[in-house]
Amino acid sequence: MTLGEAARAAASRFALAGIDTPEADARALVREAFGLDAARLIARAGDAADVHALARLEHLVLRRLGGEPVDRILGRREFWGLDFMLAPETLAPRADTETVVQAALDAVGGGDRPLAVLDLGVGSGCILLALLSELPSATGLGVDRSFGAARAARANAERLGLGPRAHFVVGDWAAALGRRFDLVVSNPPYIASADVAGLDREVREHDPVRALDGGADGLDAYRAIVADLPARLNPGGAAVLELGAGQEPDVARLARQAGLRVDGAAWADLGGVPRALVVRAAT
Ligand code: GLN
């Protein structure tokens, strides 16, 4: 069997199983099993497949057929053009969350200032590390209540060469922090508890529920974060919060109740959903 035949065989099993993107998934798993990048897979499609690699491929294919998403099988996912390792305790970064990065860069006006950035619920580190990659003089602190997430974020910072500017602690939102920041970002859990069971199976079974479940009305994390922001933001500082669908009015109201200023309408994601709300300390 050649590599190309192995990829086609995997793709047709995925198609039969009703998987949405059978060819792309098969190619990703073949590359992983054979240790190839995309270009080398094409160049080597006619080569005979090594039996050990074929055995590895079969194992990966069975995991995919069992409903595990490709990113979880590979243990990594691309975000903002960077490669992030995942852990069981981290949400797989979503493309929609790049809207938060974009809004945050706009809120601080880019540039080369020594900004202090705080990420609450840092997970894999994707938001914080994307920001540090764009802001060369900024330093970042990532907080997560999960030790496994904080450890994954630390490992990602090292792999991306951002280790010296990134620090991570395990904690309950900002409760243990006694200092202020120029920029605060967060993608908190925001799904209402009753809706978690209705999420896509691949999300429900493979993303950590603690990163998804936002309590009875989905707003518990925002209540905790927003109430603390006035004590966390430097004068002129901004916070950018990812929103779940339909949450803009509620989160804006919570921010105003905490004495913060809402900085215009939320930034929409590629699907047109208001996704990133910018709030500022009232001056
Ligand atoms: N966007 C995620 C989802 O719908 C939820 C992430 C979150 O709760 N912060 O799968």
Short mmCIF file of C-alpha atoms and ligand atoms in Angstrom, two decimals:
data_model
loop_
_atom_site.label_atom_id
_atom_site.label_comp_id
_atom_site.label_asym_id
_atom_site.label_seq_id
_atom_site.Cartn_x
_atom_site.Cartn_y
_atom_site.Cartn_z
CA MET A 1 0.00 0.00 0.00
CA THR A 2 1.25 3.50 -0.82
CA LEU A 3 0.88 6.61 1.36
CA GLY A 4 -1.66 8.00 -1.12
CA GLU A 5 -3.69 4.79 -0.94
CA ALA A 6 -3.57 4.85 2.85
CA ALA A 7 -4.88 8.43 2.83
CA ARG A 8 -7.67 7.57 0.40
CA ALA A 9 -8.68 4.50 2.41
CA ALA A 10 -8.88 6.56 5.61
CA ALA A 11 -10.87 9.29 3.83
CA SER A 12 -13.45 6.85 2.53
CA ARG A 13 -13.92 5.35 6.00
CA PHE A 14 -14.43 8.88 7.38
CA ALA A 15 -16.90 9.73 4.60
CA LEU A 16 -18.89 6.56 5.31
CA ALA A 17 -18.99 7.50 8.99
CA GLY A 18 -20.52 10.87 8.08
CA ILE A 19 -17.48 12.95 9.10
CA ASP A 20 -17.70 16.46 7.57
CA THR A 21 -14.19 16.84 6.19
CA PRO A 22 -13.01 13.30 5.37
CA GLU A 23 -10.10 14.15 3.01
CA ALA A 24 -8.60 16.88 5.17
CA ASP A 25 -8.88 14.75 8.31
CA ALA A 26 -7.29 11.75 6.56
CA ARG A 27 -4.38 13.83 5.27
CA ALA A 28 -3.76 15.33 8.72
CA LEU A 29 -3.66 11.89 10.35
CA VAL A 30 -1.47 10.37 7.61
CA ARG A 31 0.99 13.24 8.02
CA GLU A 32 1.04 12.63 11.76
CA ALA A 33 1.48 8.85 11.48
CA PHE A 34 4.24 9.19 8.87
CA GLY A 35 5.87 12.31 10.32
CA LEU A 36 5.44 14.39 7.17
CA ASP A 37 4.50 17.98 6.45
CA ALA A 38 1.88 18.72 3.78
CA ALA A 39 4.35 19.23 0.92
CA ARG A 40 6.24 16.01 1.69
CA LEU A 41 3.01 14.03 1.82
CA ILE A 42 2.22 15.08 -1.76
CA ALA A 43 5.77 14.32 -2.91
CA ARG A 44 5.72 10.89 -1.26
CA ALA A 45 2.15 9.83 -2.08
CA GLY A 46 3.45 7.03 -4.34
CA ASP A 47 5.93 5.60 -1.79
CA ALA A 48 5.27 2.27 -0.12
CA ALA A 49 3.92 2.78 3.40
CA ASP A 50 5.97 1.50 6.33
CA VAL A 51 4.06 -1.08 8.39
CA HIS A 52 4.76 0.57 11.74
CA ALA A 53 3.48 3.90 10.46
CA LEU A 54 0.43 2.14 9.05
CA ALA A 55 -0.25 0.66 12.48
CA ARG A 56 0.06 4.15 14.01
CA LEU A 57 -2.30 5.47 11.36
CA GLU A 58 -4.88 2.78 12.11
CA HIS A 59 -4.84 3.78 15.78
CA LEU A 60 -5.39 7.46 14.89
CA VAL A 61 -8.13 6.61 12.37
CA LEU A 62 -10.00 4.58 15.00
CA ARG A 63 -9.86 7.52 17.40
CA ARG A 64 -11.30 9.82 14.71
CA LEU A 65 -14.03 7.28 13.91
CA GLY A 66 -14.79 7.23 17.65
CA GLY A 67 -15.67 10.94 17.45
CA GLU A 68 -12.45 12.56 18.65
CA PRO A 69 -11.66 15.82 16.79
CA VAL A 70 -8.46 15.89 14.73
CA ASP A 71 -6.93 18.68 16.86
CA ARG A 72 -7.35 16.58 20.01
CA ILE A 73 -5.82 13.54 18.31
CA LEU A 74 -2.84 15.60 17.15
CA GLY A 75 -2.75 17.44 20.50
CA ARG A 76 -2.26 20.80 18.85
CA ARG A 77 -4.11 23.51 16.99
CA GLU A 78 -3.20 26.58 15.00
CA PHE A 79 -4.36 30.00 16.27
CA TRP A 80 -3.27 33.44 15.02
CA GLY A 81 -0.71 31.69 12.80
CA LEU A 82 0.93 30.05 15.84
CA ASP A 83 0.94 26.40 16.85
CA PHE A 84 -0.58 25.62 20.28
CA MET A 85 -0.28 22.35 22.17
CA LEU A 86 -3.51 21.25 23.81
CA ALA A 87 -4.03 19.49 27.12
CA PRO A 88 -7.21 17.79 28.35
CA GLU A 89 -7.74 20.86 30.60
CA THR A 90 -7.59 23.40 27.75
CA LEU A 91 -10.29 24.45 25.32
CA ALA A 92 -9.17 23.95 21.72
CA PRO A 93 -8.61 27.52 20.44
CA ARG A 94 -11.44 28.70 18.16
CA ALA A 95 -11.01 30.91 15.13
CA ASP A 96 -13.73 33.19 16.59
CA THR A 97 -11.42 33.98 19.50
CA GLU A 98 -8.99 35.68 17.09
CA THR A 99 -11.57 38.51 17.22
CA VAL A 100 -10.53 39.08 20.86
CA VAL A 101 -6.87 39.36 19.82
CA GLN A 102 -7.76 41.81 17.07
CA ALA A 103 -9.91 43.97 19.36
CA ALA A 104 -7.22 43.95 22.05
CA LEU A 105 -4.50 45.07 19.62
CA ASP A 106 -6.77 47.86 18.46
CA ALA A 107 -7.61 48.84 22.05
CA VAL A 108 -3.93 49.33 22.96
CA GLY A 109 -3.00 50.85 19.62
CA GLY A 110 -0.18 48.36 18.90
CA GLY A 111 3.29 49.84 19.17
CA ASP A 112 6.28 49.08 21.30
CA ARG A 113 5.21 50.15 24.79
CA PRO A 114 6.01 47.93 27.79
CA LEU A 115 2.38 46.98 28.38
CA ALA A 116 1.34 44.62 31.17
CA VAL A 117 -1.24 42.12 29.91
CA LEU A 118 -3.44 39.85 32.04
CA ASP A 119 -5.35 36.85 30.63
CA LEU A 120 -8.04 35.46 32.94
CA GLY A 121 -8.74 31.79 32.21
CA VAL A 122 -5.65 31.51 30.03
CA GLY A 123 -6.23 27.90 28.90
CA SER A 124 -3.71 26.96 26.21
CA GLY A 125 -2.38 30.54 26.31
CA CYS A 126 -3.62 31.29 22.81
CA ILE A 127 -4.92 34.84 23.42
CA LEU A 128 -2.09 35.97 25.68
CA LEU A 129 0.69 34.49 23.55
CA ALA A 130 -0.81 35.79 20.29
CA LEU A 131 -0.79 39.27 21.90
CA LEU A 132 2.80 38.92 23.13
CA SER A 133 3.83 37.82 19.64
CA GLU A 134 2.43 41.11 18.28
CA LEU A 135 3.53 43.43 21.12
CA PRO A 136 7.31 42.96 21.40
CA SER A 137 7.78 44.92 24.64
CA ALA A 138 4.71 43.63 26.48
CA THR A 139 4.79 41.16 29.35
CA GLY A 140 1.94 38.82 30.19
CA LEU A 141 0.42 37.05 33.15
CA GLY A 142 -1.96 34.15 32.56
CA VAL A 143 -4.25 32.90 35.32
CA ASP A 144 -6.17 29.64 35.24
CA ARG A 145 -7.89 27.67 37.97
CA SER A 146 -6.67 24.48 36.30
CA PHE A 147 -3.07 23.50 36.93
CA GLY A 148 -3.06 21.44 33.73
CA ALA A 149 -4.05 24.50 31.71
CA ALA A 150 -1.44 26.75 33.35
CA ARG A 151 1.22 24.10 32.63
CA ALA A 152 0.10 23.79 28.98
CA ALA A 153 0.19 27.58 28.56
CA ARG A 154 3.70 27.69 30.06
CA ALA A 155 4.86 24.96 27.64
CA ASN A 156 3.33 26.86 24.71
CA ALA A 157 5.08 30.08 25.78
CA GLU A 158 8.42 28.24 25.81
CA ARG A 159 7.84 26.59 22.44
CA LEU A 160 6.90 29.92 20.86
CA GLY A 161 9.98 31.64 22.28
CA LEU A 162 7.80 33.89 24.46
CA GLY A 163 8.76 32.27 27.78
CA PRO A 164 10.81 35.19 29.13
CA ARG A 165 7.86 37.58 28.79
CA ALA A 166 5.09 35.27 30.02
CA HIS A 167 4.19 34.15 33.53
CA PHE A 168 1.45 31.82 34.67
CA VAL A 169 -0.28 31.22 37.98
CA VAL A 170 -3.07 28.95 39.16
CA GLY A 171 -5.83 30.99 40.74
CA ASP A 172 -9.47 31.92 40.89
CA TRP A 173 -9.81 34.74 38.34
CA ALA A 174 -7.91 37.74 39.66
CA ALA A 175 -8.54 37.02 43.37
CA ALA A 176 -4.85 36.56 44.21
CA LEU A 177 -3.52 39.50 42.17
CA GLY A 178 -2.64 42.72 43.92
CA ARG A 179 -1.62 44.79 40.94
CA ARG A 180 -2.97 46.56 37.87
CA PHE A 181 -2.56 45.92 34.13
CA ASP A 182 -2.81 47.93 30.92
CA LEU A 183 -4.77 45.24 29.13
CA VAL A 184 -6.97 42.44 30.47
CA VAL A 185 -8.33 39.75 28.16
CA SER A 186 -10.58 36.80 28.84
CA ASN A 187 -12.47 34.05 27.08
CA PRO A 188 -14.35 32.78 30.12
CA PRO A 189 -16.80 29.87 30.25
CA TYR A 190 -20.07 31.36 29.01
CA ILE A 191 -22.42 28.53 28.05
CA ALA A 192 -25.51 28.32 30.30
CA SER A 193 -25.28 25.07 32.32
CA ALA A 194 -28.49 23.71 30.82
CA ASP A 195 -27.13 24.22 27.28
CA VAL A 196 -23.88 22.29 27.78
CA ALA A 197 -25.59 18.95 27.08
CA GLY A 198 -26.83 20.30 23.73
CA LEU A 199 -23.40 21.35 22.40
CA ASP A 200 -21.88 19.50 19.42
CA ARG A 201 -20.73 16.07 20.50
CA GLU A 202 -17.11 16.84 19.63
CA VAL A 203 -17.19 19.91 21.89
CA ARG A 204 -19.16 18.28 24.69
CA GLU A 205 -17.00 15.18 24.86
CA HIS A 206 -13.57 16.64 24.18
CA ASP A 207 -13.45 20.22 25.47
CA PRO A 208 -13.22 20.57 29.26
CA VAL A 209 -16.63 21.38 30.73
CA ARG A 210 -15.04 23.80 33.23
CA ALA A 211 -13.97 25.95 30.27
CA LEU A 212 -17.52 25.98 28.88
CA ASP A 213 -20.04 26.02 31.74
CA GLY A 214 -20.83 29.59 32.78
CA GLY A 215 -23.46 28.75 35.41
CA ALA A 216 -27.26 28.95 35.31
CA ASP A 217 -27.45 31.96 32.95
CA GLY A 218 -23.94 31.63 31.46
CA LEU A 219 -22.85 34.90 33.10
CA ASP A 220 -21.21 33.73 36.35
CA ALA A 221 -17.65 34.25 35.13
CA TYR A 222 -18.42 37.74 33.78
CA ARG A 223 -19.88 38.73 37.15
CA ALA A 224 -16.66 37.74 38.91
CA ILE A 225 -14.32 39.22 36.31
CA VAL A 226 -16.14 42.51 35.73
CA ALA A 227 -16.59 43.27 39.44
CA ASP A 228 -12.82 43.05 39.87
CA LEU A 229 -11.79 45.00 36.74
CA PRO A 230 -11.87 48.49 38.32
CA ALA A 231 -9.13 47.30 40.70
CA ARG A 232 -7.23 45.50 37.92
CA LEU A 233 -6.98 48.18 35.18
CA ASN A 234 -4.46 50.97 35.03
CA PRO A 235 -5.82 54.43 34.15
CA GLY A 236 -6.39 54.34 30.38
CA GLY A 237 -6.35 50.54 30.43
CA ALA A 238 -8.79 48.32 28.55
CA ALA A 239 -10.34 44.90 28.99
CA VAL A 240 -11.52 42.73 26.11
CA LEU A 241 -14.04 40.02 26.91
CA GLU A 242 -15.13 37.26 24.56
CA LEU A 243 -18.92 36.96 24.42
CA GLY A 244 -21.23 34.04 23.77
CA ALA A 245 -24.00 34.56 21.21
CA GLY A 246 -26.54 37.12 22.44
CA GLN A 247 -24.60 38.10 25.56
CA GLU A 248 -23.53 41.63 24.56
CA PRO A 249 -26.37 43.50 26.35
CA ASP A 250 -25.98 41.51 29.57
CA VAL A 251 -22.20 41.79 29.75
CA ALA A 252 -22.31 45.49 28.85
CA ARG A 253 -24.84 46.03 31.64
CA LEU A 254 -22.63 44.19 34.15
CA ALA A 255 -19.68 46.34 33.08
CA ARG A 256 -21.62 49.59 33.52
CA GLN A 257 -22.88 48.43 36.91
CA ALA A 258 -19.24 47.94 37.94
CA GLY A 259 -18.50 51.54 36.95
CA LEU A 260 -16.71 50.69 33.68
CA ARG A 261 -17.18 52.38 30.32
CA VAL A 262 -18.21 50.21 27.36
CA ASP A 263 -16.10 51.19 24.37
CA GLY A 264 -18.55 51.00 21.45
CA ALA A 265 -20.29 47.98 20.00
CA ALA A 266 -18.71 44.55 20.35
CA TRP A 267 -16.40 43.39 17.54
CA ALA A 268 -18.11 40.80 15.34
CA ASP A 269 -16.47 37.48 14.46
CA LEU A 270 -16.29 36.14 10.90
CA GLY A 271 -19.81 34.76 11.28
CA GLY A 272 -21.11 38.25 12.15
CA VAL A 273 -21.73 37.39 15.82
CA PRO A 274 -20.81 40.16 18.33
CA ARG A 275 -17.85 38.41 19.94
CA ALA A 276 -15.41 40.77 21.67
CA LEU A 277 -16.52 43.55 24.01
CA VAL A 278 -14.04 46.30 24.91
CA VAL A 279 -14.51 48.02 28.28
CA ARG A 280 -12.38 50.68 29.95
CA ALA A 281 -11.86 52.04 33.40
CA ALA A 282 -14.00 55.16 33.80
CA THR A 283 -11.65 58.14 33.98
N1 GLN B 1 -17.00 29.11 21.89
C1 GLN B 1 -17.06 27.91 22.68
C2 GLN B 1 -18.12 26.99 22.11
O1 GLN B 1 -19.19 27.43 21.78
C3 GLN B 1 -17.38 28.21 24.12
C4 GLN B 1 -16.22 28.83 24.79
C5 GLN B 1 -16.54 29.43 26.10
O2 GLN B 1 -17.45 29.06 26.84
N2 GLN B 1 -15.77 30.40 26.41
O3 GLN B 1 -17.86 25.84 21.91
#
